[in-house]
XYZ file of C-alpha atoms in Angstrom:
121
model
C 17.130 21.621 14.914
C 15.591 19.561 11.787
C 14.936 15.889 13.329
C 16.097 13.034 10.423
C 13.330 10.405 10.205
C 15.057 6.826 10.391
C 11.930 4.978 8.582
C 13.240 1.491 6.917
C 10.817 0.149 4.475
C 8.816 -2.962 4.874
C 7.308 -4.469 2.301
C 4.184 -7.495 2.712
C 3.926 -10.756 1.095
C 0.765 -13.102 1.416
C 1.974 -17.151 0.177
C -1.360 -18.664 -1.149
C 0.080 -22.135 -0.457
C -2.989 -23.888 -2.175
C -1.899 -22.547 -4.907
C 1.857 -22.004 -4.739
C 1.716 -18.290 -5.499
C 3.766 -16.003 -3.446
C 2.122 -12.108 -3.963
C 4.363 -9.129 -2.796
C 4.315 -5.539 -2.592
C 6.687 -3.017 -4.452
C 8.845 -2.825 -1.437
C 9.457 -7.179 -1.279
C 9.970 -6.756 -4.736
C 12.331 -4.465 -5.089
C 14.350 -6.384 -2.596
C 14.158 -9.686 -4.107
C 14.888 -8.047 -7.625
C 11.806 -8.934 -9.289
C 9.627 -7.125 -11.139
C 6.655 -5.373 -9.904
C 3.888 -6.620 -12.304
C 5.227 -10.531 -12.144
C 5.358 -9.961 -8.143
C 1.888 -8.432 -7.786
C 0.509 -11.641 -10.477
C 2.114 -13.987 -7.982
C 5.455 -16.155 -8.264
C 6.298 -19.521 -7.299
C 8.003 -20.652 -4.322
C 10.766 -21.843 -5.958
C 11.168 -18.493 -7.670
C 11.613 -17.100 -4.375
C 14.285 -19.402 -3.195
C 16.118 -18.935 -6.307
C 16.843 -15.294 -4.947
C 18.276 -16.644 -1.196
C 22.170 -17.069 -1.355
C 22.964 -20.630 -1.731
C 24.878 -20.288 1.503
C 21.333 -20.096 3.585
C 18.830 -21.824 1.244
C 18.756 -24.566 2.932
C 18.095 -23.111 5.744
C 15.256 -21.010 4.645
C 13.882 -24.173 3.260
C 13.859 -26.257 6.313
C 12.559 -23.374 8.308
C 9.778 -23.024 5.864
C 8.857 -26.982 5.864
C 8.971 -26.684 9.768
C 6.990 -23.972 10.355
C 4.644 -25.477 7.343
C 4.039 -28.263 9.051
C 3.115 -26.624 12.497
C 1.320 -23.831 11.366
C 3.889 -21.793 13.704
C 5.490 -18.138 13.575
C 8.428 -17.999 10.480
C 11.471 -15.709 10.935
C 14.137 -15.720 9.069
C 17.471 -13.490 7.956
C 19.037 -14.176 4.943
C 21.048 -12.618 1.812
C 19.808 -12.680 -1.594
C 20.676 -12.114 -4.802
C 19.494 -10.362 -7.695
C 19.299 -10.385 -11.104
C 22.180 -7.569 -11.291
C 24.713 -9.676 -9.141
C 24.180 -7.435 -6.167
C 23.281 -9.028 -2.359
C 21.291 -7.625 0.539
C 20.197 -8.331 3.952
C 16.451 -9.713 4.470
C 14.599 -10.271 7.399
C 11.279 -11.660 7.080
C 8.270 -12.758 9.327
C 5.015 -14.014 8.642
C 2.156 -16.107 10.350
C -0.049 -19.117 8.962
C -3.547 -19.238 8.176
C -5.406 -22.376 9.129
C -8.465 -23.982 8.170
C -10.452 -25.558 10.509
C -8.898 -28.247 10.961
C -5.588 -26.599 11.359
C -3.916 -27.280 7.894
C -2.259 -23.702 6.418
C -3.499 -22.032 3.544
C -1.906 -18.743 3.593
C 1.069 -17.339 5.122
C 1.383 -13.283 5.865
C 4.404 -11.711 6.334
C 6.706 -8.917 6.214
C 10.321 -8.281 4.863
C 12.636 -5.659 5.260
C 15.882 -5.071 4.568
C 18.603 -5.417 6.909
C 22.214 -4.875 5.179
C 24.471 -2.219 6.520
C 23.458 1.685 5.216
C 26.271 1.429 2.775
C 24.735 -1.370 1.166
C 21.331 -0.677 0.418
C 19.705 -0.072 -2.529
């Protein structure tokens, strides 16, 4: 019997806050809809929010200022759009940075997707 490997694909993002650049990987790329070369030079915040469904935006933003501001653990699942109309299922994580005297200057994280099978790309 031939076992079927369930891997899902998660992709990693580091936001250089200092500097407002959000860096991902092929895999949070391809799930925002961006392309690879622009992802990997770094995009903007607000370039990232422009992809979250306008239905949990704000959301995603106040989670973001919240977390921000305490330097805690960010989680969030939301849908997003691409540039070709379609919409999946995110889920991403990430921890801050701090300097020493705790004020974040990076956040790490992960993303994967999380639509149904039928509606991944």
């Amino acid at each position: 019997m031939k076992a079927v490997l369930n891997i899902k694909q998660v992709g990693f993002y580091c936001w250089d806050i200092t500097n407002d650049r959000f860096y991902l990987d092929e895999v949070c790329a391809e799930l925002l809809g961006i392309p690879l070369r622009q992802a990997m030079q770094g995009i903007s915040i607000f370039q990232i929010l422009e992809k979250v469904d306008l239905d949990h935006r704000n959301r995603v933003i106040e989670t973001a200022l919240n977390t921000l501001k305490d330097a805690s653990f960010y989680s969030q699942e939301y849908a997003v759009r691409r540039t070709d109309g379609s919409v999946s299922w995110v889920r991403t994580a990430g921890r801050y940075l701090v300097d020493e005297e705790n004020i974040p200057f990076k956040r790490l994280g992960t993303m994967e997707e999380i639509s149904p099978p039928d509606l991944r790309h």
